[in-house]
Amino acid sequence: MRQALSDEILMSIDKPARYIGNEVNMVRKDLSTVDVRFAMCFPDVYEIGMSHLGIQILYDMFNQMEGVYCERVYSPWHDLDHIMREKKIPLFTLETQDPVKSMDFLGITVQYEMCYTNILQILDLSNIPIYAAERTEEDPIVIGGGPCTYNPEPIADFFDLFYIGEGETSYRELIQRYRENEKKGGTRKEFLQQAAEISGIYVPSFLDVSYHEDGTVAGFSSNNSHAKNTVTKELVMDLSHTYYPEKPLVPFIRATQDRVVLEIQRGCIRGCRFCQAGQIYRPVRERDVEFLKEMAVKMLKNSGYEEISLSSLSSSDYSHLNELLEFLIETYQGKGVNISLPSLRVDAFSLDVMSKVQDVKKTSLTFAPEAGTQRLRNVINKGLTEENILHGCDLAFHGGWNKVKLYFMLGLPSETEEDMRGIAELSERVAETYYEIPKSERNGKVNVTASTSFFIPKPFTPFQWAPMCTKEDFLNRARIVNNRMKEMLNRKSLKYNWHEADVSFIEGLLARGDRKVSKVVYLAYQNGCLFDSWGDSYHHEYWLKAIEDAGIDIDFYTTRPRKEDEIFPWDFIDAGVTKEFLLREWKKSQKEEVSPNCKVQCQGCGAVRFGGGICFENKN
Amino acid sequence: MKIRIKFAKYGPVKFVGHLDMLRYFQKLVRRAEIDICYSAGFSPHQIMSFAAPLGVGMQGFGEYTDIEVHSTKSSKESLLSLNRSSVEGVDVLRYIALPENTPNAMSSVAAADYFVTEREGYETEPALFEKFREFMALPEILIEKETKKSSAIIDIRPMIYDMECVEDGENLGIHPMAGKTGIFLKLATGSVNNLKPELVLKAFYQYLNREFPVFAYSVSRLEVYGNAGSEAKPDLKPLDFFGEEIL
Ligand code: SF4
């Protein structure tokens, strides 16, 4: 096997196995039978990228297509990045170790905003021009996909096209049109025109955006007759008869997700108003439980993994959860396979399951109330009540648990000091619940850990209109929580953690940015920003300088209140949920009114038109 | 029932470290459906023990791990399913039963064979064999050996059981070594005495009075030995000598 890196280089960097490929279940193809080569990239370090289920699904899908070879690319860590630049080694794929530049496509999945500079690193190290406008017939077609591309605008200049929505549906046609164009000897632009006609495909260079004097968007107009004015997200309606990686790739080094991952459903019925995933993956679609059982068995057999975990936004809502868990426990208990549970709603059933598969003394209970008071939980439409939490804790404490983790957000719309103090007070009541049970039944001391992250408004959520707090405001709020924590009677059992505010602020800018923000990303990268989601690698001063040099007013994007009729940079994308619905939810939130979930009562979000999922299932 | 597995690790997989190799084997035996024993408890682990760990970047052609199984198929069938489930660069060579009281792979290691070849594109010693033969004739080889806390001058000569200049690696019995020139070393290995081949090369360059070019030589481990004799009268045998084919 050829290696792109010499032994000397591999021996002088950290974790060389990140770059050698050759893992279990890696696909090998005879290149003479391949006419389309697709490099699939997760722009972060190997251990993170290899843990991503979406890539594994697409890797499996592409490699099932005849004549198509899908290979993987991850971000070289800082140490190798320096060496590659110094020695002018072009970025390569893991499978064949061939240069990325020699591929037909480079597909990049964009899972979080703080990986944007890593995207530029990938292009740069591949010797592909960073700006799409500068690319030639020699360069691969650069495609973006994943949740962040629901607002592709801050990175639009760097991509030839975006695939909006779930990958299982339109790639076959895209590849077909590529082949036809190649056969005709068509140009890059001709292919992009062909691509623009496909459902879910957005070609940024074919869309013009005009702005008002105040900097807000005035309108969109397509400048090419092949391109649509609105791009509708793609989604798979039948998740039980589609691609799923029966033979998952098994890395040599320990990945973040070192286990079989079983995606039980897509979407979420809950409609929390801050959550983007809960909106863009509507409607909820479950996978057939028999399909899941079969996959679990096959994947464990083919990978040799010793652990399996279930994945979804809200696993307790999956209608066959009991059956699936019972099957897994029955089939695998005592056979060296751990079952790692997703965060389930804490009730008698889940506690029973947990006590079977985990060591109660070592695991903690997790709750995500997100806000400290019922009033604010109503504002964000988080169904969890204090009673739910305390009752769940009481049950668990009697069952031997003594560690509780609580997750909150600070800076939510309408948050008052009372809500902030409520975080400490709720934590205190959890501790009190523990000490209410007789000493003889307790299991030592209780540990309650409350963590807060800072609220960042995201596109396609009811809070897309909401202003974000300033950094000072954020830290001030954390201080209020912290002070209140110290006043609590059981303070010795309570622990409080809060996030850095700097990164959140940049994330806020990128999340709701427009095309003008791409300059900031470009300059930040040039200043040396890379791996921004890794605390140690993050350089706030480089970002601030980039913002200044790009002439961008960050407050315009973050702290500015939006008018109800403002056109947003992402409004040309149809994510399934209508803007009217989102606005309705925004107004309800201001009146502190909750919306029942999809199972209880349809809220008319617009996703019904996809013709399936929860919208058509029996309601009770 | 105790099983000893002999395997080779070569090509890019040589960059997979020892602990990751352990994890690799845990998954490999599951894929191959070997009926391995687990420890009790909430996170049971397989009963598995590796002989001397191989450094990152070094190839191994006679590596060992011992496992404990409830039941087993024949050596032949087990080898087949293990190799079917393995990747390019990890070949399982033998699968043999050990007598009940055999000490585990880790504790029984006494020596190992290495083959040192020159890497292309690096400056090595031009008169390698001639100089190395002089080096081999030295009655004692003193070198500074650094431990975590201190360093000491030691004589490594007694830990070198054999040294040879090899014109053609064909006779070494390891297929990928055929046609290669290099230096063969048999060195004390294990928990009592342990000499790494790099230290011998360092000593050689110290003797040449030149700086040791770290990347100029590539080292492969060919075989690992246990002691079938006594401490006073050692009798070195490859670790697979201690087991028997399962029919
Ligand atoms: S249309 Fe109704 S049931 Fe369907 S996802 Fe939207 S709110 Fe839920």
mmCIF file with all atom_site columns, C-alpha atoms in Angstrom, chain A residues 1 3 6-8 10-12 16-17 20 22-24 28 250-255 258 301-306 335-338 355-360, chain B residues 10-17 20-21 23-24 26-28 30-33 38 42-46 56-57 85-90 119 122 214-215 218:
data_model
loop_
_atom_site.group_PDB
_atom_site.id
_atom_site.type_symbol
_atom_site.label_atom_id
_atom_site.label_alt_id
_atom_site.label_comp_id
_atom_site.label_asym_id
_atom_site.label_entity_id
_atom_site.label_seq_id
_atom_site.pdbx_PDB_ins_code
_atom_site.Cartn_x
_atom_site.Cartn_y
_atom_site.Cartn_z
_atom_site.occupancy
_atom_site.B_iso_or_equiv
_atom_site.pdbx_formal_charge
_atom_site.auth_seq_id
_atom_site.auth_comp_id
_atom_site.auth_asym_id
_atom_site.auth_atom_id
_atom_site.pdbx_PDB_model_num
ATOM 1  C CA . MET A 1 1   ? 0.000   0.000   0.000  1.00 0.00 ? 1   MET A CA 1
ATOM 2  C CA . GLN A 1 3   ? 1.512   6.057   1.779  1.00 0.00 ? 3   GLN A CA 1
ATOM 3  C CA . SER A 1 6   ? 6.995   9.164   4.584  1.00 0.00 ? 6   SER A CA 1
ATOM 4  C CA . ASP A 1 7   ? 7.832   6.990   7.572  1.00 0.00 ? 7   ASP A CA 1
ATOM 5  C CA . GLU A 1 8   ? 9.886   9.845   8.939  1.00 0.00 ? 8   GLU A CA 1
ATOM 6  C CA . LEU A 1 10  ? 4.573   9.596   10.327 1.00 0.00 ? 10  LEU A CA 1
ATOM 7  C CA . MET A 1 11  ? 7.028   8.914   13.119 1.00 0.00 ? 11  MET A CA 1
ATOM 8  C CA . SER A 1 12  ? 7.379   12.546  14.048 1.00 0.00 ? 12  SER A CA 1
ATOM 9  C CA . PRO A 1 16  ? 0.096   8.710   12.909 1.00 0.00 ? 16  PRO A CA 1
ATOM 10 C CA . ALA A 1 17  ? -2.698  6.140   12.532 1.00 0.00 ? 17  ALA A CA 1
ATOM 11 C CA . ILE A 1 20  ? -2.890  5.747   7.138  1.00 0.00 ? 20  ILE A CA 1
ATOM 12 C CA . ASN A 1 22  ? -6.552  0.717   5.959  1.00 0.00 ? 22  ASN A CA 1
ATOM 13 C CA . GLU A 1 23  ? -9.150  0.354   8.732  1.00 0.00 ? 23  GLU A CA 1
ATOM 14 C CA . VAL A 1 24  ? -11.529 -2.572  9.070  1.00 0.00 ? 24  VAL A CA 1
ATOM 15 C CA . ARG A 1 28  ? -11.173 -0.809  -1.801 1.00 0.00 ? 28  ARG A CA 1
ATOM 16 C CA . VAL A 1 250 ? -13.688 0.621   12.597 1.00 0.00 ? 250 VAL A CA 1
ATOM 17 C CA . PRO A 1 251 ? -10.812 2.984   13.339 1.00 0.00 ? 251 PRO A CA 1
ATOM 18 C CA . PHE A 1 252 ? -7.544  1.726   14.838 1.00 0.00 ? 252 PHE A CA 1
ATOM 19 C CA . ILE A 1 253 ? -7.314  4.623   17.252 1.00 0.00 ? 253 ILE A CA 1
ATOM 20 C CA . ARG A 1 254 ? -10.069 5.363   19.682 1.00 0.00 ? 254 ARG A CA 1
ATOM 21 C CA . ALA A 1 255 ? -12.654 7.642   18.106 1.00 0.00 ? 255 ALA A CA 1
ATOM 22 C CA . ASP A 1 258 ? -16.096 4.106   19.740 1.00 0.00 ? 258 ASP A CA 1
ATOM 23 C CA . LYS A 1 301 ? -20.917 -8.806  14.033 1.00 0.00 ? 301 LYS A CA 1
ATOM 24 C CA . ASN A 1 302 ? -19.180 -6.962  11.212 1.00 0.00 ? 302 ASN A CA 1
ATOM 25 C CA . SER A 1 303 ? -17.362 -4.437  13.374 1.00 0.00 ? 303 SER A CA 1
ATOM 26 C CA . GLY A 1 304 ? -16.488 -6.426  16.473 1.00 0.00 ? 304 GLY A CA 1
ATOM 27 C CA . TYR A 1 305 ? -17.478 -3.431  18.592 1.00 0.00 ? 305 TYR A CA 1
ATOM 28 C CA . GLU A 1 306 ? -18.149 -4.105  22.251 1.00 0.00 ? 306 GLU A CA 1
ATOM 29 C CA . LYS A 1 335 ? -21.829 -11.514 25.874 1.00 0.00 ? 335 LYS A CA 1
ATOM 30 C CA . GLY A 1 336 ? -19.383 -8.699  26.265 1.00 0.00 ? 336 GLY A CA 1
ATOM 31 C CA . VAL A 1 337 ? -21.502 -6.028  24.593 1.00 0.00 ? 337 VAL A CA 1
ATOM 32 C CA . ASN A 1 338 ? -22.295 -2.869  26.541 1.00 0.00 ? 338 ASN A CA 1
ATOM 33 C CA . SER A 1 355 ? -29.882 -0.395  36.370 1.00 0.00 ? 355 SER A CA 1
ATOM 34 C CA . LYS A 1 356 ? -29.563 -3.463  34.127 1.00 0.00 ? 356 LYS A CA 1
ATOM 35 C CA . VAL A 1 357 ? -26.906 -2.105  31.803 1.00 0.00 ? 357 VAL A CA 1
ATOM 36 C CA . GLN A 1 358 ? -24.929 0.373   33.873 1.00 0.00 ? 358 GLN A CA 1
ATOM 37 C CA . ASP A 1 359 ? -23.200 0.570   37.180 1.00 0.00 ? 359 ASP A CA 1
ATOM 38 C CA . VAL A 1 360 ? -25.596 2.773   39.119 1.00 0.00 ? 360 VAL A CA 1
ATOM 39 C CA . TYR B 2 10  ? 3.517   -4.761  8.655  1.00 0.00 ? 10  TYR B CA 1
ATOM 40 C CA . GLY B 2 11  ? 2.928   -1.993  6.125  1.00 0.00 ? 11  GLY B CA 1
ATOM 41 C CA . PRO B 2 12  ? 1.089   1.152   7.267  1.00 0.00 ? 12  PRO B CA 1
ATOM 42 C CA . VAL B 2 13  ? -0.368  -0.760  10.220 1.00 0.00 ? 13  VAL B CA 1
ATOM 43 C CA . LYS B 2 14  ? 3.066   -0.517  11.837 1.00 0.00 ? 14  LYS B CA 1
ATOM 44 C CA . PHE B 2 15  ? 1.991   2.997   12.849 1.00 0.00 ? 15  PHE B CA 1
ATOM 45 C CA . VAL B 2 16  ? -0.778  1.623   15.029 1.00 0.00 ? 16  VAL B CA 1
ATOM 46 C CA . GLY B 2 17  ? 0.462   1.751   18.624 1.00 0.00 ? 17  GLY B CA 1
ATOM 47 C CA . ASP B 2 20  ? -4.616  0.312   19.766 1.00 0.00 ? 20  ASP B CA 1
ATOM 48 C CA . MET B 2 21  ? -3.340  -3.063  18.551 1.00 0.00 ? 21  MET B CA 1
ATOM 49 C CA . ARG B 2 23  ? -8.155  -2.952  20.892 1.00 0.00 ? 23  ARG B CA 1
ATOM 50 C CA . TYR B 2 24  ? -7.810  -4.175  17.327 1.00 0.00 ? 24  TYR B CA 1
ATOM 51 C CA . GLN B 2 26  ? -10.356 -7.497  20.875 1.00 0.00 ? 26  GLN B CA 1
ATOM 52 C CA . LYS B 2 27  ? -12.575 -6.605  17.944 1.00 0.00 ? 27  LYS B CA 1
ATOM 53 C CA . LEU B 2 28  ? -10.896 -9.091  15.615 1.00 0.00 ? 28  LEU B CA 1
ATOM 54 C CA . ARG B 2 30  ? -15.286 -10.919 18.076 1.00 0.00 ? 30  ARG B CA 1
ATOM 55 C CA . ARG B 2 31  ? -15.593 -10.610 14.301 1.00 0.00 ? 31  ARG B CA 1
ATOM 56 C CA . ALA B 2 32  ? -14.047 -14.042 13.894 1.00 0.00 ? 32  ALA B CA 1
ATOM 57 C CA . GLU B 2 33  ? -16.492 -15.382 16.506 1.00 0.00 ? 33  GLU B CA 1
ATOM 58 C CA . TYR B 2 38  ? -14.728 -12.416 29.605 1.00 0.00 ? 38  TYR B CA 1
ATOM 59 C CA . PHE B 2 42  ? -20.525 -4.273  34.377 1.00 0.00 ? 42  PHE B CA 1
ATOM 60 C CA . SER B 2 43  ? -17.840 -3.682  31.792 1.00 0.00 ? 43  SER B CA 1
ATOM 61 C CA . PRO B 2 44  ? -16.456 -7.140  31.139 1.00 0.00 ? 44  PRO B CA 1
ATOM 62 C CA . HIS B 2 45  ? -13.175 -7.372  29.251 1.00 0.00 ? 45  HIS B CA 1
ATOM 63 C CA . GLN B 2 46  ? -11.638 -10.187 27.314 1.00 0.00 ? 46  GLN B CA 1
ATOM 64 C CA . VAL B 2 56  ? 5.229   2.485   16.844 1.00 0.00 ? 56  VAL B CA 1
ATOM 65 C CA . GLY B 2 57  ? 6.754   2.346   13.370 1.00 0.00 ? 57  GLY B CA 1
ATOM 66 C CA . SER B 2 85  ? -11.838 -10.738 9.503  1.00 0.00 ? 85  SER B CA 1
ATOM 67 C CA . SER B 2 86  ? -8.468  -9.001  9.576  1.00 0.00 ? 86  SER B CA 1
ATOM 68 C CA . VAL B 2 87  ? -7.056  -6.097  7.579  1.00 0.00 ? 87  VAL B CA 1
ATOM 69 C CA . GLU B 2 88  ? -4.165  -5.912  5.151  1.00 0.00 ? 88  GLU B CA 1
ATOM 70 C CA . GLY B 2 89  ? -1.061  -5.744  7.300  1.00 0.00 ? 89  GLY B CA 1
ATOM 71 C CA . VAL B 2 90  ? -2.228  -7.928  10.174 1.00 0.00 ? 90  VAL B CA 1
ATOM 72 C CA . ARG B 2 119 ? 16.068  3.102   4.553  1.00 0.00 ? 119 ARG B CA 1
ATOM 73 C CA . TYR B 2 122 ? 19.008  8.493   3.956  1.00 0.00 ? 122 TYR B CA 1
ATOM 74 C CA . VAL B 2 214 ? 17.421  8.373   13.733 1.00 0.00 ? 214 VAL B CA 1
ATOM 75 C CA . PHE B 2 215 ? 15.414  7.678   10.594 1.00 0.00 ? 215 PHE B CA 1
ATOM 76 C CA . SER B 2 218 ? 14.314  0.531   9.658  1.00 0.00 ? 218 SER B CA 1
#
